[in-house]
């Protein structure tokens, strides 16, 4: 039995624009997906999932899933979860040159599905790591991140950047622009997350931005402006001392850029009433800045506030079902049981 776990993430800046080669800065957070893998004697794959904001389900298949699990959640969420696990299995089989390898897989996660916190990337990263280790062919982190990206790329019909999977593999804050991925120094930022209990459809949201960008020059300019603000944010982070608590001047600077980023994402049509109201609740509570995180459409916002004001305000905001602090996860994927 091999067990690996990988963190979720928030986007400090740059989601969506990163799909077009602009830079993005995601940061890993201490909410993890844990994947347990046991090789089987046959070529079947049996997946048991728990805590995926689902009631939990078990699916056994050889090639295709014939009987969808009987669970009290939208079929699209189950399909999405299964699609990512399936793609991770294909990558692990290819990496180990073991096309007929079968597995019993258990997925547990405290990252809500499809909510902008990188749940699918964390499941894919931990899944490929555990499955390749179980087959005796552990991958180095760069190859693991690359294979996890290919799995997401396949499930999201070619509309994925390397940001989520690289961040979940490496941990900490990272900078991703096209194929260039690197870890960057960042102080531990006071992230507060608000969750509306919902989920967005990443593929549909990315396709919507693509259509707008192709139709209107001003939408293409909006995407480019997101890239400009990310570059400003990178300069602020590069000038900061990562070993001390962030100054309120730094938080003000980053927060202003986050506010701007949220406005540009809203202009691209990927915000939602629940996300806007959580963003405004955070700002009115005195957060340095707030924005949606991830693909949008529903899910989570991230705000910067070291005080208790923002979590308290969010917990009283209509449409917010959970508000919590998230620590930076300095470790990326890690082995719980070799
Ligand atoms: C989704 O978490 C982030 C997007 O930028 C898509 C991607 O980067 O693959 C919307």
mmCIF file of N, CA and C in Angstrom, residues 249-321:
data_model
loop_
_atom_site.group_PDB
_atom_site.id
_atom_site.type_symbol
_atom_site.label_atom_id
_atom_site.label_comp_id
_atom_site.label_asym_id
_atom_site.label_seq_id
_atom_site.Cartn_x
_atom_site.Cartn_y
_atom_site.Cartn_z
ATOM 1 N N UNK A 249 2.523 47.404 4.270
ATOM 2 C CA UNK A 249 2.752 48.060 2.967
ATOM 3 C C UNK A 249 2.745 47.009 1.846
ATOM 4 N N UNK A 250 3.428 45.879 2.096
ATOM 5 C CA UNK A 250 3.439 44.805 1.085
ATOM 6 C C UNK A 250 2.019 44.254 0.892
ATOM 7 N N UNK A 251 1.296 44.029 2.009
ATOM 8 C CA UNK A 251 -0.072 43.493 1.887
ATOM 9 C C UNK A 251 -0.975 44.466 1.140
ATOM 10 N N UNK A 252 -0.792 45.778 1.389
ATOM 11 C CA UNK A 252 -1.582 46.775 0.652
ATOM 12 C C UNK A 252 -1.291 46.692 -0.849
ATOM 13 N N UNK A 253 -0.002 46.570 -1.175
ATOM 14 C CA UNK A 253 0.386 46.519 -2.598
ATOM 15 C C UNK A 253 -0.174 45.277 -3.269
ATOM 16 N N UNK A 254 -0.025 44.108 -2.618
ATOM 17 C CA UNK A 254 -0.540 42.863 -3.201
ATOM 18 C C UNK A 254 -2.072 42.906 -3.265
ATOM 19 N N UNK A 255 -2.682 43.450 -2.188
ATOM 20 C CA UNK A 255 -4.145 43.505 -2.126
ATOM 21 C C UNK A 255 -4.726 44.368 -3.234
ATOM 22 N N UNK A 256 -4.080 45.495 -3.502
ATOM 23 C CA UNK A 256 -4.572 46.370 -4.572
ATOM 24 C C UNK A 256 -4.568 45.630 -5.918
ATOM 25 N N UNK A 257 -3.492 44.859 -6.140
ATOM 26 C CA UNK A 257 -3.409 44.100 -7.392
ATOM 27 C C UNK A 257 -4.459 42.984 -7.426
ATOM 28 N N UNK A 258 -4.717 42.368 -6.264
ATOM 29 C CA UNK A 258 -5.761 41.326 -6.221
ATOM 30 C C UNK A 258 -7.133 41.925 -6.548
ATOM 31 N N UNK A 259 -7.414 43.110 -5.979
ATOM 32 C CA UNK A 259 -8.698 43.766 -6.278
ATOM 33 C C UNK A 259 -8.829 44.025 -7.779
ATOM 34 N N UNK A 260 -7.747 44.523 -8.346
ATOM 35 C CA UNK A 260 -7.750 44.815 -9.786
ATOM 36 C C UNK A 260 -7.963 43.526 -10.588
ATOM 37 N N UNK A 261 -7.249 42.469 -10.156
ATOM 38 C CA UNK A 261 -7.350 41.182 -10.848
ATOM 39 C C UNK A 261 -8.794 40.674 -10.827
ATOM 40 N N UNK A 262 -9.455 40.825 -9.662
ATOM 41 C CA UNK A 262 -10.849 40.363 -9.578
ATOM 42 C C UNK A 262 -11.728 41.134 -10.572
ATOM 43 N N UNK A 263 -11.506 42.444 -10.641
ATOM 44 C CA UNK A 263 -12.309 43.251 -11.570
ATOM 45 C C UNK A 263 -12.125 42.788 -13.015
ATOM 46 N N UNK A 264 -10.897 42.486 -13.384
ATOM 47 C CA UNK A 264 -10.645 42.056 -14.770
ATOM 48 C C UNK A 264 -11.247 40.670 -15.033
ATOM 49 N N UNK A 265 -11.179 39.784 -14.026
ATOM 50 C CA UNK A 265 -11.805 38.455 -14.194
ATOM 51 C C UNK A 265 -13.320 38.594 -14.317
ATOM 52 N N UNK A 266 -13.894 39.518 -13.525
ATOM 53 C CA UNK A 266 -15.343 39.743 -13.628
ATOM 54 C C UNK A 266 -15.683 40.255 -15.024
ATOM 55 N N UNK A 267 -14.845 41.148 -15.557
ATOM 56 C CA UNK A 267 -15.091 41.666 -16.914
ATOM 57 C C UNK A 267 -15.048 40.536 -17.941
ATOM 58 N N UNK A 268 -14.250 39.504 -17.671
ATOM 59 C CA UNK A 268 -14.167 38.364 -18.593
ATOM 60 C C UNK A 268 -15.298 37.359 -18.356
ATOM 61 N N UNK A 269 -16.192 37.680 -17.418
ATOM 62 C CA UNK A 269 -17.412 36.879 -17.251
ATOM 63 C C UNK A 269 -17.262 35.645 -16.386
ATOM 64 N N UNK A 270 -16.188 35.567 -15.562
ATOM 65 C CA UNK A 270 -16.003 34.329 -14.789
ATOM 66 C C UNK A 270 -16.296 34.499 -13.297
ATOM 67 N N UNK A 271 -16.816 35.695 -12.908
ATOM 68 C CA UNK A 271 -17.202 35.815 -11.499
ATOM 69 C C UNK A 271 -18.650 35.321 -11.339
ATOM 70 N N UNK A 272 -19.202 35.492 -10.174
ATOM 71 C CA UNK A 272 -20.580 35.076 -9.887
ATOM 72 C C UNK A 272 -21.059 35.972 -8.760
ATOM 73 N N UNK A 273 -22.371 36.075 -8.605
ATOM 74 C CA UNK A 273 -22.912 36.943 -7.557
ATOM 75 C C UNK A 273 -22.353 36.557 -6.179
ATOM 76 N N UNK A 274 -22.293 35.237 -5.906
ATOM 77 C CA UNK A 274 -21.799 34.787 -4.588
ATOM 78 C C UNK A 274 -20.330 35.185 -4.405
ATOM 79 N N UNK A 275 -19.539 35.068 -5.480
ATOM 80 C CA UNK A 275 -18.114 35.417 -5.364
ATOM 81 C C UNK A 275 -17.967 36.923 -5.168
ATOM 82 N N UNK A 276 -18.738 37.711 -5.940
ATOM 83 C CA UNK A 276 -18.669 39.169 -5.788
ATOM 84 C C UNK A 276 -19.075 39.573 -4.373
ATOM 85 N N UNK A 277 -20.132 38.935 -3.831
ATOM 86 C CA UNK A 277 -20.543 39.411 -2.503
ATOM 87 C C UNK A 277 -19.525 39.012 -1.444
ATOM 88 N N UNK A 278 -18.865 37.863 -1.593
ATOM 89 C CA UNK A 278 -17.816 37.510 -0.615
ATOM 90 C C UNK A 278 -16.610 38.454 -0.759
ATOM 91 N N UNK A 279 -16.273 38.807 -2.001
ATOM 92 C CA UNK A 279 -15.158 39.748 -2.226
ATOM 93 C C UNK A 279 -15.458 41.084 -1.550
ATOM 94 N N UNK A 280 -16.712 41.573 -1.733
ATOM 95 C CA UNK A 280 -17.065 42.868 -1.135
ATOM 96 C C UNK A 280 -17.134 42.787 0.387
ATOM 97 N N UNK A 281 -17.614 41.651 0.906
ATOM 98 C CA UNK A 281 -17.664 41.487 2.372
ATOM 99 C C UNK A 281 -16.245 41.539 2.938
ATOM 100 N N UNK A 282 -15.319 40.897 2.268
ATOM 101 C CA UNK A 282 -13.918 40.888 2.739
ATOM 102 C C UNK A 282 -13.339 42.300 2.701
ATOM 103 N N UNK A 283 -13.583 43.002 1.599
ATOM 104 C CA UNK A 283 -13.027 44.369 1.479
ATOM 105 C C UNK A 283 -13.615 45.269 2.566
ATOM 106 N N UNK A 284 -14.940 45.159 2.758
ATOM 107 C CA UNK A 284 -15.585 46.022 3.757
ATOM 108 C C UNK A 284 -15.133 45.687 5.173
ATOM 109 N N UNK A 285 -14.664 44.445 5.369
ATOM 110 C CA UNK A 285 -14.174 44.050 6.700
ATOM 111 C C UNK A 285 -12.730 44.512 6.907
ATOM 112 N N UNK A 286 -12.151 45.117 5.874
ATOM 113 C CA UNK A 286 -10.799 45.658 6.035
ATOM 114 C C UNK A 286 -9.696 44.801 5.437
ATOM 115 N N UNK A 287 -10.060 43.771 4.650
ATOM 116 C CA UNK A 287 -9.016 42.966 3.997
ATOM 117 C C UNK A 287 -8.169 43.866 3.100
ATOM 118 N N UNK A 288 -6.899 43.513 2.939
ATOM 119 C CA UNK A 288 -6.018 44.313 2.077
ATOM 120 C C UNK A 288 -6.430 44.174 0.608
ATOM 121 N N UNK A 289 -7.052 43.061 0.271
ATOM 122 C CA UNK A 289 -7.518 42.841 -1.096
ATOM 123 C C UNK A 289 -8.251 41.517 -1.147
ATOM 124 N N UNK A 290 -9.030 41.297 -2.196
ATOM 125 C CA UNK A 290 -9.779 40.041 -2.317
ATOM 126 C C UNK A 290 -10.095 39.782 -3.778
ATOM 127 N N UNK A 291 -10.132 38.525 -4.136
ATOM 128 C CA UNK A 291 -10.448 38.146 -5.525
ATOM 129 C C UNK A 291 -10.992 36.719 -5.545
ATOM 130 N N UNK A 292 -11.638 36.363 -6.640
ATOM 131 C CA UNK A 292 -11.985 34.956 -6.824
ATOM 132 C C UNK A 292 -10.688 34.200 -7.069
ATOM 133 N N UNK A 293 -10.702 32.886 -6.830
ATOM 134 C CA UNK A 293 -9.516 32.090 -7.121
ATOM 135 C C UNK A 293 -9.904 30.898 -7.987
ATOM 136 N N UNK A 294 -9.079 30.617 -8.999
ATOM 137 C CA UNK A 294 -9.338 29.477 -9.884
ATOM 138 C C UNK A 294 -10.210 29.869 -11.052
ATOM 139 N N UNK A 295 -10.934 28.895 -11.567
ATOM 140 C CA UNK A 295 -11.691 29.143 -12.802
ATOM 141 C C UNK A 295 -12.882 30.071 -12.589
ATOM 142 N N UNK A 296 -13.431 30.141 -11.362
ATOM 143 C CA UNK A 296 -14.562 31.037 -11.096
ATOM 144 C C UNK A 296 -15.894 30.353 -11.349
ATOM 145 N N UNK A 297 -16.923 31.169 -11.565
ATOM 146 C CA UNK A 297 -18.267 30.632 -11.790
ATOM 147 C C UNK A 297 -18.961 30.218 -10.503
ATOM 148 N N UNK A 298 -18.237 30.152 -9.411
ATOM 149 C CA UNK A 298 -18.718 29.663 -8.121
ATOM 150 C C UNK A 298 -17.506 29.042 -7.455
ATOM 151 N N UNK A 299 -17.606 28.799 -6.150
ATOM 152 C CA UNK A 299 -16.454 28.208 -5.460
ATOM 153 C C UNK A 299 -15.886 29.160 -4.432
ATOM 154 N N UNK A 300 -14.628 29.536 -4.588
ATOM 155 C CA UNK A 300 -13.929 30.251 -3.514
ATOM 156 C C UNK A 300 -13.397 31.618 -3.924
ATOM 157 N N UNK A 301 -13.283 32.472 -2.892
ATOM 158 C CA UNK A 301 -12.512 33.701 -3.018
ATOM 159 C C UNK A 301 -11.331 33.609 -2.056
ATOM 160 N N UNK A 302 -10.302 34.404 -2.327
ATOM 161 C CA UNK A 302 -9.174 34.490 -1.399
ATOM 162 C C UNK A 302 -8.962 35.963 -1.057
ATOM 163 N N UNK A 303 -8.780 36.224 0.235
ATOM 164 C CA UNK A 303 -8.537 37.595 0.697
ATOM 165 C C UNK A 303 -7.264 37.597 1.533
ATOM 166 N N UNK A 304 -6.668 38.784 1.700
ATOM 167 C CA UNK A 304 -5.498 38.911 2.571
ATOM 168 C C UNK A 304 -5.909 39.708 3.793
ATOM 169 N N UNK A 305 -5.834 39.073 4.958
ATOM 170 C CA UNK A 305 -6.156 39.789 6.197
ATOM 171 C C UNK A 305 -5.571 39.038 7.396
ATOM 172 N N UNK A 306 -4.601 39.644 8.096
ATOM 173 C CA UNK A 306 -4.064 38.958 9.277
ATOM 174 C C UNK A 306 -5.010 39.037 10.477
ATOM 175 N N UNK A 307 -5.999 39.943 10.442
ATOM 176 C CA UNK A 307 -6.896 40.113 11.597
ATOM 177 C C UNK A 307 -8.071 39.136 11.493
ATOM 178 N N UNK A 308 -8.852 38.973 12.577
ATOM 179 C CA UNK A 308 -10.015 38.052 12.511
ATOM 180 C C UNK A 308 -11.210 38.637 11.771
ATOM 181 N N UNK A 309 -11.100 39.923 11.335
ATOM 182 C CA UNK A 309 -12.292 40.605 10.779
ATOM 183 C C UNK A 309 -12.856 39.925 9.531
ATOM 184 N N UNK A 310 -11.980 39.561 8.586
ATOM 185 C CA UNK A 310 -12.506 39.007 7.325
ATOM 186 C C UNK A 310 -13.158 37.643 7.527
ATOM 187 N N UNK A 311 -12.506 36.682 8.251
ATOM 188 C CA UNK A 311 -13.213 35.408 8.451
ATOM 189 C C UNK A 311 -14.565 35.608 9.145
ATOM 190 N N UNK A 312 -14.611 36.540 10.109
ATOM 191 C CA UNK A 312 -15.882 36.774 10.813
ATOM 192 C C UNK A 312 -16.918 37.340 9.845
ATOM 193 N N UNK A 313 -16.527 38.358 9.074
ATOM 194 C CA UNK A 313 -17.488 38.968 8.144
ATOM 195 C C UNK A 313 -17.974 37.944 7.125
ATOM 196 N N UNK A 314 -17.052 37.115 6.629
ATOM 197 C CA UNK A 314 -17.457 36.120 5.622
ATOM 198 C C UNK A 314 -18.443 35.118 6.221
ATOM 199 N N UNK A 315 -18.216 34.752 7.488
ATOM 200 C CA UNK A 315 -19.089 33.737 8.068
ATOM 201 C C UNK A 315 -20.519 34.264 8.221
ATOM 202 N N UNK A 316 -20.700 35.609 8.192
ATOM 203 C CA UNK A 316 -22.044 36.184 8.250
ATOM 204 C C UNK A 316 -22.550 36.631 6.874
ATOM 205 N N UNK A 317 -21.794 36.325 5.825
ATOM 206 C CA UNK A 317 -22.184 36.796 4.489
ATOM 207 C C UNK A 317 -23.102 35.783 3.823
ATOM 208 N N UNK A 318 -24.223 36.293 3.317
ATOM 209 C CA UNK A 318 -25.148 35.395 2.637
ATOM 210 C C UNK A 318 -24.440 34.765 1.439
ATOM 211 N N UNK A 319 -24.585 33.472 1.287
ATOM 212 C CA UNK A 319 -23.942 32.807 0.149
ATOM 213 C C UNK A 319 -22.605 32.184 0.506
ATOM 214 N N UNK A 320 -22.053 32.544 1.681
ATOM 215 C CA UNK A 320 -20.773 31.941 2.087
ATOM 216 C C UNK A 320 -21.099 30.774 3.027
ATOM 217 N N UNK A 321 -20.689 29.554 2.667
ATOM 218 C CA UNK A 321 -21.008 28.411 3.537
ATOM 219 C C UNK A 321 -19.840 28.042 4.442
#
